[in-house]
mmCIF file of C-alpha atoms in Angstrom:
data_model
loop_
_atom_site.group_PDB
_atom_site.id
_atom_site.type_symbol
_atom_site.label_atom_id
_atom_site.label_comp_id
_atom_site.label_asym_id
_atom_site.label_seq_id
_atom_site.Cartn_x
_atom_site.Cartn_y
_atom_site.Cartn_z
ATOM 1 C CA MET Y 1 -7.896 35.451 -33.947
ATOM 2 C CA GLN Y 2 -9.808 35.247 -30.708
ATOM 3 C CA ALA Y 3 -9.737 32.301 -28.353
ATOM 4 C CA THR Y 4 -12.979 30.830 -29.738
ATOM 5 C CA ASP Y 5 -11.654 31.090 -33.294
ATOM 6 C CA LEU Y 6 -8.442 29.402 -32.245
ATOM 7 C CA ILE Y 7 -10.273 26.498 -30.566
ATOM 8 C CA ARG Y 8 -12.616 26.037 -33.537
ATOM 9 C CA PHE Y 9 -9.688 26.139 -35.976
ATOM 10 C CA ASN Y 10 -7.737 23.528 -34.008
ATOM 11 C CA LEU Y 11 -10.765 21.237 -33.584
ATOM 12 C CA ARG Y 12 -11.276 21.135 -37.364
ATOM 13 C CA LEU Y 13 -7.610 20.311 -37.775
ATOM 14 C CA LEU Y 14 -7.634 17.554 -35.128
ATOM 15 C CA THR Y 15 -10.785 15.913 -36.510
ATOM 16 C CA GLY Y 16 -9.473 16.206 -40.052
ATOM 17 C CA GLN Y 17 -6.288 14.307 -39.167
ATOM 18 C CA TRP Y 18 -8.098 11.829 -36.893
ATOM 19 C CA PHE Y 19 -5.539 9.004 -37.025
ATOM 20 C CA ARG Y 20 -2.634 11.281 -36.121
ATOM 21 C CA THR Y 21 -4.723 12.839 -33.347
ATOM 22 C CA LEU Y 22 -5.724 9.413 -32.014
ATOM 23 C CA MET Y 23 -2.108 8.236 -31.795
ATOM 24 C CA THR Y 24 -1.093 11.384 -29.931
ATOM 25 C CA LEU Y 25 -4.028 11.124 -27.527
ATOM 26 C CA LEU Y 26 -3.247 7.474 -26.794
ATOM 27 C CA ALA Y 27 0.422 8.227 -26.135
ATOM 28 C CA THR Y 28 -0.480 10.969 -23.657
ATOM 29 C CA ALA Y 29 -3.284 8.916 -22.093
ATOM 30 C CA VAL Y 30 -0.971 5.941 -21.515
ATOM 31 C CA GLY Y 31 1.535 8.186 -19.739
ATOM 32 C CA VAL Y 32 -1.054 9.859 -17.497
ATOM 33 C CA SER Y 33 -2.866 6.598 -16.678
ATOM 34 C CA ALA Y 34 0.467 4.905 -15.854
ATOM 35 C CA VAL Y 35 1.308 7.666 -13.380
ATOM 36 C CA LEU Y 36 -2.124 7.459 -11.740
ATOM 37 C CA LEU Y 37 -2.159 3.654 -11.686
ATOM 38 C CA LEU Y 38 1.280 3.215 -10.119
ATOM 39 C CA THR Y 39 0.984 6.061 -7.621
ATOM 40 C CA GLY Y 40 -2.550 4.924 -6.763
ATOM 41 C CA MET Y 41 -1.279 1.402 -6.097
ATOM 42 C CA GLY Y 42 1.607 2.779 -4.018
ATOM 43 C CA GLU Y 43 -0.671 5.029 -1.987
ATOM 44 C CA GLY Y 44 -3.176 2.213 -1.592
ATOM 45 C CA ALA Y 45 -0.427 -0.098 -0.326
ATOM 46 C CA ARG Y 46 0.697 2.584 2.145
ATOM 47 C CA ARG Y 47 -2.821 3.054 3.499
ATOM 48 C CA PHE Y 48 -3.401 -0.703 3.624
ATOM 49 C CA VAL Y 49 -0.247 -1.291 5.689
ATOM 50 C CA LEU Y 50 -0.939 1.618 8.028
ATOM 51 C CA GLU Y 51 -4.535 0.511 8.578
ATOM 52 C CA GLU Y 52 -3.389 -3.027 9.348
ATOM 53 C CA PHE Y 53 -0.849 -1.857 11.921
ATOM 54 C CA SER Y 54 -3.247 0.678 13.396
ATOM 55 C CA LEU Y 55 -5.392 -2.235 14.615
ATOM 56 C CA LEU Y 56 -2.995 -2.523 17.535
ATOM 57 C CA GLY Y 57 -3.797 0.974 18.717
ATOM 58 C CA ASN Y 58 -1.446 3.702 19.876
ATOM 59 C CA ASP Y 59 -1.356 2.256 23.375
ATOM 60 C CA VAL Y 60 0.406 -1.028 22.498
ATOM 61 C CA LEU Y 61 4.126 -1.786 22.804
ATOM 62 C CA ILE Y 62 5.822 -4.854 21.298
ATOM 63 C CA VAL Y 63 8.709 -6.500 23.149
ATOM 64 C CA LEU Y 64 10.904 -8.834 21.068
ATOM 65 C CA PRO Y 65 13.612 -11.168 22.379
ATOM 66 C CA GLY Y 66 17.131 -10.219 21.334
ATOM 67 C CA ARG Y 67 18.614 -6.847 20.525
ATOM 68 C CA LYS Y 68 20.212 -5.123 17.594
ATOM 69 C CA GLU Y 69 21.938 -1.769 17.772
ATOM 70 C CA THR Y 70 20.509 0.481 15.105
ATOM 71 C CA THR Y 71 21.237 3.988 13.898
ATOM 72 C CA GLY Y 72 17.888 4.641 12.273
ATOM 73 C CA GLY Y 73 15.605 3.063 9.716
ATOM 74 C CA LEU Y 74 13.406 0.045 10.205
ATOM 75 C CA PRO Y 75 13.322 -1.246 13.789
ATOM 76 C CA PRO Y 76 14.537 -4.840 13.969
ATOM 77 C CA LEU Y 77 11.722 -7.333 13.794
ATOM 78 C CA THR Y 78 13.992 -10.082 15.075
ATOM 79 C CA GLY Y 79 16.871 -9.775 17.464
ATOM 80 C CA GLU Y 80 20.070 -11.397 18.558
ATOM 81 C CA GLY Y 81 20.404 -12.364 22.195
ATOM 82 C CA THR Y 82 21.277 -15.161 24.589
ATOM 83 C CA ARG Y 83 18.117 -15.138 26.725
ATOM 84 C CA ASP Y 84 14.509 -15.746 25.806
ATOM 85 C CA LEU Y 85 11.513 -13.858 27.027
ATOM 86 C CA THR Y 86 9.644 -15.952 29.571
ATOM 87 C CA LEU Y 87 6.267 -16.034 31.267
ATOM 88 C CA ASP Y 88 7.942 -14.666 34.403
ATOM 89 C CA ASP Y 89 9.052 -11.656 32.348
ATOM 90 C CA ALA Y 90 5.475 -11.183 31.163
ATOM 91 C CA ARG Y 91 4.162 -11.345 34.715
ATOM 92 C CA ALA Y 92 6.792 -8.858 35.895
ATOM 93 C CA VAL Y 93 5.932 -6.393 33.118
ATOM 94 C CA LEU Y 94 2.244 -6.691 34.000
ATOM 95 C CA GLY Y 95 3.104 -5.551 37.527
ATOM 96 C CA LEU Y 96 4.524 -2.206 36.334
ATOM 97 C CA PRO Y 97 2.394 0.863 37.116
ATOM 98 C CA GLY Y 98 0.578 1.990 34.004
ATOM 99 C CA VAL Y 99 0.481 -1.425 32.288
ATOM 100 C CA LYS Y 100 -3.090 -2.466 31.516
ATOM 101 C CA ALA Y 101 -2.545 -5.896 29.949
ATOM 102 C CA VAL Y 102 0.230 -8.172 28.708
ATOM 103 C CA ALA Y 103 -0.262 -10.885 26.081
ATOM 104 C CA PRO Y 104 2.585 -13.406 25.632
ATOM 105 C CA LEU Y 105 2.867 -15.159 22.277
ATOM 106 C CA VAL Y 106 4.221 -18.535 21.201
ATOM 107 C CA VAL Y 107 3.754 -19.211 17.490
ATOM 108 C CA GLY Y 108 4.452 -22.278 15.383
ATOM 109 C CA LEU Y 109 3.229 -24.503 12.551
ATOM 110 C CA THR Y 110 1.952 -28.018 13.104
ATOM 111 C CA GLN Y 111 -0.364 -30.600 11.597
ATOM 112 C CA ALA Y 112 -3.959 -30.291 12.776
ATOM 113 C CA GLU Y 113 -6.563 -33.017 12.399
ATOM 114 C CA ALA Y 114 -10.310 -33.085 12.932
ATOM 115 C CA ASN Y 115 -13.351 -34.724 11.412
ATOM 116 C CA GLY Y 116 -11.138 -37.055 9.357
ATOM 117 C CA ARG Y 117 -9.306 -34.149 7.721
ATOM 118 C CA ASN Y 118 -5.854 -32.709 8.365
ATOM 119 C CA ARG Y 119 -3.729 -29.808 7.227
ATOM 120 C CA GLU Y 120 -0.805 -27.701 8.416
ATOM 121 C CA LEU Y 121 -1.964 -24.734 10.489
ATOM 122 C CA MET Y 122 -0.496 -21.907 12.498
ATOM 123 C CA VAL Y 123 -0.916 -22.416 16.230
ATOM 124 C CA VAL Y 124 -0.832 -19.322 18.438
ATOM 125 C CA GLY Y 125 -0.315 -19.724 22.167
ATOM 126 C CA THR Y 126 -1.435 -16.704 24.163
ATOM 127 C CA SER Y 127 -3.703 -15.474 26.955
ATOM 128 C CA GLU Y 128 -7.156 -13.912 27.075
ATOM 129 C CA ALA Y 129 -5.582 -10.419 26.944
ATOM 130 C CA PHE Y 130 -4.489 -11.061 23.339
ATOM 131 C CA PHE Y 131 -8.053 -10.809 22.051
ATOM 132 C CA GLN Y 132 -8.568 -7.451 23.756
ATOM 133 C CA ILE Y 133 -5.297 -6.049 22.429
ATOM 134 C CA ARG Y 134 -5.867 -7.304 18.880
ATOM 135 C CA GLN Y 135 -9.565 -6.355 18.965
ATOM 136 C CA LEU Y 136 -10.745 -9.874 18.110
ATOM 137 C CA SER Y 137 -14.320 -11.007 18.792
ATOM 138 C CA PRO Y 138 -15.989 -14.420 18.671
ATOM 139 C CA ALA Y 139 -18.493 -15.228 15.936
ATOM 140 C CA GLN Y 140 -19.550 -18.314 17.899
ATOM 141 C CA GLY Y 141 -18.874 -19.555 21.402
ATOM 142 C CA ARG Y 142 -16.362 -17.725 23.588
ATOM 143 C CA LEU Y 143 -12.703 -16.770 23.712
ATOM 144 C CA LEU Y 144 -9.961 -18.308 25.837
ATOM 145 C CA PRO Y 145 -10.783 -18.212 29.544
ATOM 146 C CA ALA Y 146 -8.757 -16.219 32.076
ATOM 147 C CA LEU Y 147 -6.088 -18.686 33.240
ATOM 148 C CA GLU Y 148 -2.806 -18.552 35.064
ATOM 149 C CA LEU Y 149 -0.110 -18.246 32.442
ATOM 150 C CA GLU Y 150 1.525 -21.547 33.468
ATOM 151 C CA ARG Y 151 -1.752 -23.446 33.323
ATOM 152 C CA ALA Y 152 -2.311 -25.582 30.225
ATOM 153 C CA GLU Y 153 -5.905 -26.319 29.287
ATOM 154 C CA PRO Y 154 -7.065 -28.489 26.342
ATOM 155 C CA VAL Y 155 -9.229 -25.743 24.798
ATOM 156 C CA CYS Y 156 -8.837 -23.717 21.605
ATOM 157 C CA VAL Y 157 -10.393 -20.977 19.527
ATOM 158 C CA ILE Y 158 -10.257 -21.404 15.745
ATOM 159 C CA GLY Y 159 -10.585 -19.065 12.769
ATOM 160 C CA GLN Y 160 -13.282 -19.209 10.128
ATOM 161 C CA GLY Y 161 -10.891 -20.735 7.586
ATOM 162 C CA VAL Y 162 -9.968 -23.565 9.960
ATOM 163 C CA ARG Y 163 -13.629 -24.281 10.586
ATOM 164 C CA GLU Y 164 -14.416 -24.479 6.875
ATOM 165 C CA ASP Y 165 -11.388 -26.643 6.065
ATOM 166 C CA LEU Y 166 -11.659 -29.138 8.921
ATOM 167 C CA PHE Y 167 -15.314 -29.129 9.947
ATOM 168 C CA ASP Y 168 -17.093 -27.909 6.807
ATOM 169 C CA GLN Y 169 -20.611 -26.778 7.798
ATOM 170 C CA THR Y 170 -21.046 -29.092 10.784
ATOM 171 C CA PRO Y 171 -21.332 -27.622 14.307
ATOM 172 C CA VAL Y 172 -17.887 -27.142 15.826
ATOM 173 C CA LEU Y 173 -18.423 -26.031 19.420
ATOM 174 C CA GLY Y 174 -17.404 -28.827 21.750
ATOM 175 C CA ARG Y 175 -15.690 -30.823 18.995
ATOM 176 C CA TRP Y 176 -12.132 -32.131 19.455
ATOM 177 C CA LEU Y 177 -9.218 -30.974 17.323
ATOM 178 C CA ARG Y 178 -5.807 -32.641 17.378
ATOM 179 C CA THR Y 179 -2.631 -30.563 17.020
ATOM 180 C CA ALA Y 180 0.408 -32.831 16.643
ATOM 181 C CA ASP Y 181 0.163 -35.269 19.599
ATOM 182 C CA ARG Y 182 -2.251 -33.181 21.692
ATOM 183 C CA ARG Y 183 -6.002 -32.640 21.624
ATOM 184 C CA CYS Y 184 -8.029 -29.551 22.412
ATOM 185 C CA ARG Y 185 -11.738 -28.862 22.530
ATOM 186 C CA VAL Y 186 -13.106 -26.068 20.314
ATOM 187 C CA ILE Y 187 -14.814 -23.471 22.507
ATOM 188 C CA GLY Y 188 -15.116 -20.614 20.021
ATOM 189 C CA VAL Y 189 -14.815 -19.437 16.423
ATOM 190 C CA LEU Y 190 -13.271 -16.055 15.656
ATOM 191 C CA GLU Y 191 -15.066 -13.371 13.742
ATOM 192 C CA ASN Y 192 -13.563 -13.089 10.265
ATOM 193 C CA ARG Y 193 -11.240 -10.057 10.221
ATOM 194 C CA GLY Y 194 -9.103 -10.998 7.215
ATOM 195 C CA VAL Y 195 -5.344 -10.443 7.189
ATOM 196 C CA SER Y 196 -4.007 -8.323 10.040
ATOM 197 C CA LEU Y 197 -0.354 -7.436 10.615
ATOM 198 C CA GLY Y 198 0.580 -9.970 7.954
ATOM 199 C CA THR Y 199 -1.233 -12.766 9.840
ATOM 200 C CA ASP Y 200 -4.474 -14.334 8.681
ATOM 201 C CA MET Y 201 -6.176 -15.159 11.974
ATOM 202 C CA SER Y 202 -8.885 -17.067 10.120
ATOM 203 C CA GLU Y 203 -6.242 -19.746 9.456
ATOM 204 C CA ALA Y 204 -5.048 -19.956 13.081
ATOM 205 C CA VAL Y 205 -5.719 -22.168 16.075
ATOM 206 C CA ILE Y 206 -5.388 -20.212 19.336
ATOM 207 C CA ILE Y 207 -4.590 -22.142 22.529
ATOM 208 C CA PRO Y 208 -3.364 -21.156 26.016
ATOM 209 C CA VAL Y 209 0.285 -20.120 26.054
ATOM 210 C CA ALA Y 210 1.319 -22.918 28.433
ATOM 211 C CA SER Y 211 -0.282 -25.475 26.101
ATOM 212 C CA ALA Y 212 1.704 -24.025 23.180
ATOM 213 C CA GLN Y 213 4.940 -24.249 25.174
ATOM 214 C CA GLN Y 214 4.293 -27.925 25.795
ATOM 215 C CA LEU Y 215 3.289 -28.505 22.179
ATOM 216 C CA PHE Y 216 6.449 -26.910 20.742
ATOM 217 C CA ASP Y 217 8.682 -27.946 23.668
ATOM 218 C CA THR Y 218 9.902 -24.413 24.371
ATOM 219 C CA GLN Y 219 9.944 -21.998 27.279
ATOM 220 C CA GLY Y 220 10.810 -18.913 25.233
ATOM 221 C CA LEU Y 221 8.207 -16.482 23.942
ATOM 222 C CA PHE Y 222 7.949 -15.189 20.409
ATOM 223 C CA ARG Y 223 7.064 -11.702 21.675
ATOM 224 C CA LEU Y 224 5.060 -9.746 24.216
ATOM 225 C CA PHE Y 225 2.212 -7.341 23.513
ATOM 226 C CA VAL Y 226 2.037 -4.718 26.255
ATOM 227 C CA GLN Y 227 -1.019 -2.442 26.476
ATOM 228 C CA VAL Y 228 -0.647 0.738 28.527
ATOM 229 C CA ARG Y 229 -3.501 2.340 30.448
ATOM 230 C CA HIS Y 230 -3.209 5.633 28.584
ATOM 231 C CA VAL Y 231 -1.300 6.577 25.457
ATOM 232 C CA ASP Y 232 0.362 9.489 27.310
ATOM 233 C CA MET Y 233 2.131 6.970 29.548
ATOM 234 C CA THR Y 234 3.897 5.239 26.631
ATOM 235 C CA ASP Y 235 7.096 7.304 26.768
ATOM 236 C CA ASP Y 236 7.489 6.723 30.507
ATOM 237 C CA LEU Y 237 6.819 2.998 30.269
ATOM 238 C CA LYS Y 238 9.305 2.243 27.498
ATOM 239 C CA PRO Y 239 12.450 2.777 29.612
ATOM 240 C CA ALA Y 240 10.736 1.182 32.616
ATOM 241 C CA ILE Y 241 10.062 -2.024 30.679
ATOM 242 C CA LEU Y 242 13.587 -2.150 29.277
ATOM 243 C CA ASP Y 243 15.138 -1.549 32.683
ATOM 244 C CA LEU Y 244 12.948 -4.192 34.320
ATOM 245 C CA ILE Y 245 13.834 -6.898 31.804
ATOM 246 C CA GLN Y 246 17.501 -5.878 31.899
ATOM 247 C CA ALA Y 247 17.500 -6.353 35.666
ATOM 248 C CA ARG Y 248 15.817 -9.754 35.304
ATOM 249 C CA HIS Y 249 18.344 -10.829 32.646
ATOM 250 C CA GLN Y 250 21.392 -10.252 34.868
ATOM 251 C CA GLY Y 251 22.034 -6.711 33.674
ATOM 252 C CA GLU Y 252 22.042 -7.521 29.957
ATOM 253 C CA ARG Y 253 19.742 -5.462 27.753
ATOM 254 C CA ASP Y 254 18.829 -8.209 25.306
ATOM 255 C CA VAL Y 255 15.332 -7.238 24.163
ATOM 256 C CA THR Y 256 14.013 -4.838 21.553
ATOM 257 C CA LEU Y 257 10.997 -2.652 22.234
ATOM 258 C CA ILE Y 258 8.984 -1.388 19.294
ATOM 259 C CA THR Y 259 6.186 1.131 19.397
ATOM 260 C CA GLN Y 260 3.465 1.364 16.824
ATOM 261 C CA ASP Y 261 4.450 4.943 16.008
ATOM 262 C CA SER Y 262 7.979 3.880 15.066
ATOM 263 C CA LEU Y 263 6.665 1.090 12.855
ATOM 264 C CA LEU Y 264 4.074 3.300 11.214
ATOM 265 C CA GLY Y 265 6.573 6.113 10.706
ATOM 266 C CA VAL Y 266 9.149 3.873 9.043
ATOM 267 C CA PHE Y 267 6.644 2.083 6.825
ATOM 268 C CA ASN Y 268 5.033 5.397 5.900
ATOM 269 C CA ASP Y 269 8.381 6.890 4.828
ATOM 270 C CA ILE Y 270 9.407 3.794 2.873
ATOM 271 C CA LEU Y 271 6.104 3.450 1.044
ATOM 272 C CA GLN Y 272 5.935 7.157 0.245
ATOM 273 C CA LEU Y 273 9.424 6.952 -1.259
ATOM 274 C CA LEU Y 274 8.421 3.912 -3.302
ATOM 275 C CA THR Y 275 5.285 5.716 -4.497
ATOM 276 C CA LEU Y 276 7.386 8.664 -5.667
ATOM 277 C CA ALA Y 277 9.843 6.310 -7.380
ATOM 278 C CA VAL Y 278 7.217 4.378 -9.344
ATOM 279 C CA GLY Y 279 5.465 7.636 -10.218
ATOM 280 C CA ALA Y 280 8.718 9.032 -11.618
ATOM 281 C CA ILE Y 281 9.266 5.859 -13.644
ATOM 282 C CA ALA Y 282 5.759 6.111 -15.062
ATOM 283 C CA ALA Y 283 6.343 9.785 -15.926
ATOM 284 C CA ILE Y 284 8.994 8.688 -18.432
ATOM 285 C CA SER Y 285 6.154 7.554 -20.687
ATOM 286 C CA LEU Y 286 4.952 11.174 -20.756
ATOM 287 C CA VAL Y 287 8.345 12.247 -22.079
ATOM 288 C CA VAL Y 288 7.968 9.645 -24.833
ATOM 289 C CA ALA Y 289 4.545 11.104 -25.600
ATOM 290 C CA GLY Y 290 6.150 14.563 -25.800
ATOM 291 C CA ILE Y 291 8.674 13.322 -28.341
ATOM 292 C CA LEU Y 292 5.806 11.907 -30.395
ATOM 293 C CA ILE Y 293 4.032 15.271 -30.250
ATOM 294 C CA MET Y 294 7.211 17.011 -31.438
ATOM 295 C CA ASN Y 295 7.560 14.626 -34.398
ATOM 296 C CA ILE Y 296 3.917 14.982 -35.339
ATOM 297 C CA THR Y 297 4.134 18.772 -35.077
ATOM 298 C CA LEU Y 298 7.210 18.781 -37.351
ATOM 299 C CA ILE Y 299 5.305 16.700 -39.902
ATOM 300 C CA SER Y 300 2.330 19.014 -39.557
ATOM 301 C CA VAL Y 301 4.522 22.054 -40.253
ATOM 302 C CA SER Y 302 5.928 20.470 -43.416
ATOM 303 C CA GLN Y 303 2.423 19.575 -44.634
ATOM 304 C CA ARG Y 304 0.871 22.967 -43.850
ATOM 305 C CA THR Y 305 3.374 25.369 -45.379
ATOM 306 C CA SER Y 306 0.808 26.784 -47.805
ATOM 307 C CA GLU Y 307 -1.648 27.308 -44.976
ATOM 308 C CA ILE Y 308 1.023 29.090 -42.953
ATOM 309 C CA GLY Y 309 1.892 31.304 -45.933
ATOM 310 C CA LEU Y 310 -1.777 32.211 -46.452
ATOM 311 C CA LEU Y 311 -2.153 33.137 -42.783
ATOM 312 C CA LYS Y 312 0.891 35.374 -42.965
ATOM 313 C CA ALA Y 313 -0.267 36.920 -46.226
ATOM 314 C CA LEU Y 314 -3.549 37.781 -44.510
ATOM 315 C CA GLY Y 315 -1.647 39.565 -41.770
ATOM 316 C CA ALA Y 316 -0.927 36.908 -39.146
ATOM 317 C CA SER Y 317 2.194 37.648 -37.147
ATOM 318 C CA GLU Y 318 4.901 35.178 -36.180
ATOM 319 C CA ARG Y 319 3.534 35.242 -32.644
ATOM 320 C CA GLN Y 320 0.033 34.283 -33.826
ATOM 321 C CA VAL Y 321 1.314 31.389 -35.951
ATOM 322 C CA HIS Y 322 3.492 30.230 -33.069
ATOM 323 C CA ARG Y 323 0.509 30.362 -30.723
ATOM 324 C CA LEU Y 324 -1.594 28.427 -33.253
ATOM 325 C CA PHE Y 325 0.707 25.395 -33.186
ATOM 326 C CA LEU Y 326 1.243 25.576 -29.423
ATOM 327 C CA SER Y 327 -2.502 25.684 -28.803
ATOM 328 C CA GLU Y 328 -2.891 22.600 -30.989
ATOM 329 C CA ALA Y 329 -0.337 20.733 -28.842
ATOM 330 C CA LEU Y 330 -2.024 22.044 -25.681
ATOM 331 C CA MET Y 331 -5.432 20.769 -26.771
ATOM 332 C CA MET Y 332 -4.046 17.328 -27.563
ATOM 333 C CA ALA Y 333 -2.311 17.244 -24.178
ATOM 334 C CA LEU Y 334 -5.501 18.224 -22.318
ATOM 335 C CA LEU Y 335 -7.655 15.713 -24.201
ATOM 336 C CA GLY Y 336 -5.037 12.983 -23.749
ATOM 337 C CA ALA Y 337 -4.693 13.788 -20.053
ATOM 338 C CA ALA Y 338 -8.475 13.613 -19.574
ATOM 339 C CA LEU Y 339 -8.576 10.257 -21.356
ATOM 340 C CA GLY Y 340 -5.649 9.043 -19.238
ATOM 341 C CA VAL Y 341 -7.404 10.075 -16.000
ATOM 342 C CA LEU Y 342 -10.496 8.091 -17.004
ATOM 343 C CA ILE Y 343 -8.429 5.013 -17.917
ATOM 344 C CA GLY Y 344 -6.307 5.240 -14.756
ATOM 345 C CA TYR Y 345 -9.272 5.494 -12.399
ATOM 346 C CA ALA Y 346 -11.128 2.753 -14.308
ATOM 347 C CA LEU Y 347 -8.186 0.367 -13.845
ATOM 348 C CA LEU Y 348 -7.855 1.243 -10.153
ATOM 349 C CA TRP Y 349 -11.541 0.741 -9.407
ATOM 350 C CA THR Y 350 -11.503 -2.516 -11.348
ATOM 351 C CA GLY Y 351 -8.659 -3.700 -9.123
ATOM 352 C CA HIS Y 352 -10.570 -2.549 -6.034
ATOM 353 C CA TRP Y 353 -13.636 -4.461 -7.223
ATOM 354 C CA LEU Y 354 -11.543 -7.626 -7.627
ATOM 355 C CA TRP Y 355 -9.805 -7.111 -4.248
ATOM 356 C CA PRO Y 356 -12.079 -5.025 -1.983
ATOM 357 C CA GLN Y 357 -9.607 -5.125 0.943
ATOM 358 C CA PHE Y 358 -7.113 -3.026 -1.018
ATOM 359 C CA PRO Y 359 -7.971 0.690 -0.746
ATOM 360 C CA VAL Y 360 -8.036 2.846 -3.878
ATOM 361 C CA SER Y 361 -6.409 6.206 -3.390
ATOM 362 C CA VAL Y 362 -4.665 8.513 -5.848
ATOM 363 C CA PRO Y 363 -2.694 11.299 -4.118
ATOM 364 C CA GLY Y 364 -3.770 14.774 -5.139
ATOM 365 C CA TRP Y 365 -0.202 15.666 -6.042
ATOM 366 C CA ALA Y 366 -0.054 12.693 -8.424
ATOM 367 C CA LEU Y 367 -3.242 13.702 -10.256
ATOM 368 C CA ALA Y 368 -2.243 17.359 -10.561
ATOM 369 C CA GLY Y 369 1.366 16.468 -11.355
ATOM 370 C CA ALA Y 370 0.433 14.044 -14.146
ATOM 371 C CA ILE Y 371 -1.825 16.585 -15.848
ATOM 372 C CA LEU Y 372 0.644 19.475 -15.477
ATOM 373 C CA LEU Y 373 3.533 17.310 -16.647
ATOM 374 C CA ALA Y 374 1.570 16.209 -19.717
ATOM 375 C CA ILE Y 375 0.865 19.870 -20.570
ATOM 376 C CA ALA Y 376 4.444 20.988 -19.887
ATOM 377 C CA VAL Y 377 5.986 18.180 -21.930
ATOM 378 C CA ALA Y 378 3.605 18.806 -24.848
ATOM 379 C CA LEU Y 379 4.357 22.552 -24.924
ATOM 380 C CA LEU Y 380 8.087 22.041 -24.448
ATOM 381 C CA PHE Y 381 8.464 19.575 -27.311
ATOM 382 C CA ALA Y 382 6.078 21.498 -29.575
ATOM 383 C CA TRP Y 383 7.894 24.791 -28.996
ATOM 384 C CA LEU Y 384 10.663 24.232 -31.579
ATOM 385 C CA PRO Y 385 8.409 23.019 -34.426
ATOM 386 C CA ALA Y 386 5.991 25.877 -33.722
ATOM 387 C CA ARG Y 387 8.873 28.347 -33.795
ATOM 388 C CA LYS Y 388 10.015 26.926 -37.104
ATOM 389 C CA ALA Y 389 6.524 27.353 -38.568
ATOM 390 C CA ALA Y 390 6.295 30.942 -37.308
ATOM 391 C CA ARG Y 391 9.561 31.905 -39.042
ATOM 392 C CA LEU Y 392 8.629 30.585 -42.490
ATOM 393 C CA PRO Y 393 8.669 33.462 -45.035
ATOM 394 C CA PRO Y 394 5.164 34.021 -46.464
ATOM 395 C CA VAL Y 395 6.207 33.784 -50.140
ATOM 396 C CA LEU Y 396 8.128 30.551 -49.710
ATOM 397 C CA ALA Y 397 5.373 29.121 -47.559
ATOM 398 C CA LEU Y 398 2.737 29.888 -50.218
ATOM 399 C CA LYS Y 399 4.821 27.989 -52.741
ATOM 400 C CA GLY Y 400 4.969 25.027 -50.380
ATOM 401 C CA ILE Y 401 8.759 25.309 -49.959
ATOM 402 C CA THR Y 402 10.158 24.335 -46.589
ATOM 403 C CA ASP Y 403 13.519 25.219 -45.078
ATOM 404 C CA ALA Y 404 14.760 21.710 -45.840
ATOM 405 C CA GLN Y 405 13.873 22.038 -49.517
ATOM 406 C CA ARG Y 406 15.717 25.338 -49.731
#
């Protein structure tokens, strides 16, 4: 038998036993689509997180109050220390050679009221440098003015969500907004950028840092964003910043400095590991599909003993009969894998259509691995039943007698 004869023979068999073929194809398709769906979601989550953190740029350092000694892994996002970061620390860091801008942050939740409406909102106290570092632009009006850090001004910039919730469609520029017991005049509305670094700036009210310190009755800063003049200067500035703050804090190194590269590297490793883990879990369904193929092939052998005997009587060798059953399993695996690829990508693109912000991306290794695994599992589990069929004696096979009946 030539390859074309073998394919035509198997196609007649698969279409003749359509229900059995359909069940096998569905089992394989579910396994392949599960692998693609879970790895695609994992890879999409990895890209989404990395894109969000990349908004800071490679030239930004984050200084957090407190310190934790670590031996690797995720850099501490919060620290333990006795001293807070202050505006004087921010001013001192800004004076270092190579530092382009410093943005202090004070963050808290409070009740906001305007236009007869109120709701709990996140209030961010910062300086004008924050908008440059975070790449934020105004959709209306202007951003915070350049002020001395200790100067409190009753002005604010709001996100699109705050505008819709508190002011609806009415003009907002120049309107007053009350946060707790203080008022501020709206001077700008941020361009809608969605969620960034886990923070939805459309739901934030941004005020001068000194105003936020008065509002929350605190002198400590939540963190400092430090932008360097050139990315090549980052390695030199890291120890300089730590040494400067240590000297200002009476010789105690009680801050943590995080670079974007360290954050991206850790998140990338963690999310890649999770993607591999969920892909391996999904691959178990392919093993189940292989077991189903083995059972179906065993049933097929018992039902086709006369056919096997006729083939051998006509001169077919054990190798040819063995190849016949293996090619049948291979065809079902290929068709099931193709169906699974279509289902997997359809589900991913449906999810992307429902949530456009989430990127759709299936790693090449996941696509190739799912298809190869489906083929390998099908051939592996079909090997024994095919071997059994190949060893049936022609006379007994023509009589329809199986090994079990003997």
